[in-house]
Amino acid sequence: MKTRWYKDAVVYQIYPRSFFDANGDGIGDLPGILEKADYLKTLGVDAVWLSPCYKSPNDDNGYDISDYRDIMDEFGTMADFDKMLDAFHSRGIRVLMDLVVNHTSDEHAWFKESRKSRDNPYRDYYIWRDGTGPDKKRPPNGWRACFGGSAWEYDETTGQFYLHLFSKKQPDLNWDNQKVRQEVADICNFWLQKGVDGFRCDVITYISKPADLYHANQRDVVVGPNWKTYMRELSERSLGRYDTLIVGEAAGIDFPRACEITKEGEDLLDMLFHFEHVEVGTVCAKNQKSTDLRKWKGILARWQALPETSWGAVYYENHDRPRSLPRFAPAGPLRVPAAKSLAASLLFQKGTAFLYQGEELGMTNCVFRRADYRDIQSRNLLRDVRRYAGPLGAYIAERHLRRYARDHARTPMQWDDTANAGFTTGTPWMKVNENYREINARQELDDPDSVFRFYKDALAVRRRYIDLVRDGTFSLVDAANREVFAFVRTLGEKRLLVVCSLSPKPAGCAVPADLCKGKATLLLQNTEMPAAPRETLRLAPCACAVWYIEAE
Ligand code: GLC
Ligand code: CA
């Protein structure tokens, strides 16, 4: 059933709330996405992944689902969804949904039932335990929730605690209950029958919990005891029956286990997102370049070396991380060349490439005041530090958020230079980055030297050399270089040499002699570059180039 089309694909992640608002209520929506389908076609992506658009009370912007078979009111209706799906399919663009099934919303019908009584038929859909201590009011274990506080919430009605690895409005499902597993398979089939092409599986590595929760270590929620059994079963009942792309968000995964769970033929995951590169170094301190490039490319190179039997996903940005550009380039004249250099370094790696909305414009982090933060993680942090650590705590928290807040990626998409960046005619649900007059799609579509045009060209080149990009081996060039990310992809006699400086100063790159011998064609560059590589390449600040080299 699986053609593994995804090996050639570039996937574009849409955060619906911040993409485009078609009805002027300040919130992005499905008709808005449909209106921009041609924009994505112009860019040249093969698929889109929509962050959740299901019915949700929005405690975590849709990652808390109250009905898996319906659309969030603010985003539109199921009819809007169907129209949007058709619009993408008719343009040859596939559509992936976000599958959030480690937890539901506490407003999901299952949880409303579950919390009613200890013998409710839905009780066992979630993870309930007696408390500890003399009055049984202490949580069963010391696990922490991702958004602050204990991972257990006491529920007065039945006098037990339920587990929530994220907010207390996101109770964890009990995957050990076979009814839960069947419900999940049914939900997947519902969407696959509609024609969606796969899923990005939210925190999927956490679904199988250790048996004895009173004594378990929180680390052990990652690929827990029955994880493989449950994923294989889900594949048999649903995911593996269609020509899907299944990508797992794999927080906490290590390399050996990643190879294991993405192995072709195992029917677990087609690929996964690890976080090693996005977690290394700081993000942006006062707009200074702050990521150690040697570490960054070292990590990426290690993940490029997956065994032949596994497949990888490559990405720099998503909705949970600040923008990638400020890690390498300060605001100012180098923003454009640096964005292009990053683009080339991403798109020619081996693996399915994922772009996040606005990355193709070179969007940057935003300057927020305390009241601008919208994300539950940011808001909880500000609330908790004020409560427990006073003004100094609040100061430290704000400094932390300036670098790491998820809000940075979630500011509205910058479409043009009219009010609110053309995202909405109403009042945007969150702050629009003030730099939209300079950075926006309308301007970039018209400008042959824009970041957008570079992405478009790079995607076209990638498609033209897809055999090499898909199947070529990867090796770093001048691995010790702290300023330049360079690598070569090799397939038989054919090679792609990709050289990307991320330095604000002129830099050099040592190219192995054999790469300078063959017949070279310059495919892509962001500044004047020689027609063929040389053994000592001199590079202007943030210069990049891609050469195709064929042995003579
Ligand atoms: C994933 C999502 C994130 C969400 C969390 C809980 O990490 O990417 O946005 O908050 O899961 O669902
Ligand atoms: Ca709207």
Short mmCIF file of N, CA and C in Angstrom, two decimals, residues 348 350 465-473 489-491 494-496 548-549:
data_model
loop_
_atom_site.label_atom_id
_atom_site.label_comp_id
_atom_site.label_asym_id
_atom_site.label_seq_id
_atom_site.Cartn_x
_atom_site.Cartn_y
_atom_site.Cartn_z
N PHE A 348 19.00 20.50 1.11
CA PHE A 348 19.77 19.49 0.40
C PHE A 348 20.29 18.39 1.31
N LYS A 350 19.67 14.91 3.45
CA LYS A 350 18.91 13.70 3.14
C LYS A 350 17.71 13.63 4.08
N TYR A 465 17.12 17.41 -8.98
CA TYR A 465 18.20 16.48 -8.58
C TYR A 465 17.72 15.53 -7.49
N ILE A 466 16.45 15.16 -7.56
CA ILE A 466 15.85 14.44 -6.44
C ILE A 466 16.51 13.08 -6.18
N ASP A 467 17.03 12.44 -7.23
CA ASP A 467 17.69 11.14 -7.01
C ASP A 467 18.86 11.29 -6.05
N LEU A 468 19.64 12.33 -6.34
CA LEU A 468 20.80 12.61 -5.49
C LEU A 468 20.38 13.03 -4.07
N VAL A 469 19.36 13.88 -4.02
CA VAL A 469 18.93 14.40 -2.72
C VAL A 469 18.30 13.26 -1.90
N ARG A 470 17.58 12.39 -2.57
CA ARG A 470 16.91 11.30 -1.85
C ARG A 470 17.90 10.20 -1.45
N ASP A 471 18.74 9.79 -2.40
CA ASP A 471 19.52 8.57 -2.18
C ASP A 471 21.01 8.78 -1.95
N GLY A 472 21.49 9.98 -2.22
CA GLY A 472 22.93 10.20 -2.07
C GLY A 472 23.40 10.08 -0.62
N THR A 473 24.66 9.68 -0.45
CA THR A 473 25.21 9.66 0.91
C THR A 473 25.51 11.11 1.31
N ARG A 489 26.82 15.50 -1.18
CA ARG A 489 25.93 14.36 -1.36
C ARG A 489 26.44 13.57 -2.55
N THR A 490 26.57 12.29 -2.42
CA THR A 490 27.19 11.50 -3.48
C THR A 490 26.32 10.32 -3.87
N LEU A 491 26.13 10.17 -5.18
CA LEU A 491 25.42 9.00 -5.69
C LEU A 491 26.17 8.55 -6.94
N LYS A 494 27.86 11.04 -9.38
CA LYS A 494 27.22 12.37 -9.29
C LYS A 494 27.32 12.92 -7.88
N ARG A 495 27.56 14.23 -7.80
CA ARG A 495 27.67 14.84 -6.48
C ARG A 495 27.02 16.22 -6.42
N LEU A 496 26.53 16.54 -5.25
CA LEU A 496 26.09 17.90 -4.98
C LEU A 496 26.97 18.42 -3.86
N TYR A 548 26.56 21.17 -8.80
CA TYR A 548 26.42 19.79 -9.24
C TYR A 548 27.74 19.41 -9.89
N ILE A 549 28.30 18.28 -9.49
CA ILE A 549 29.62 17.91 -10.01
C ILE A 549 29.56 16.47 -10.54
#
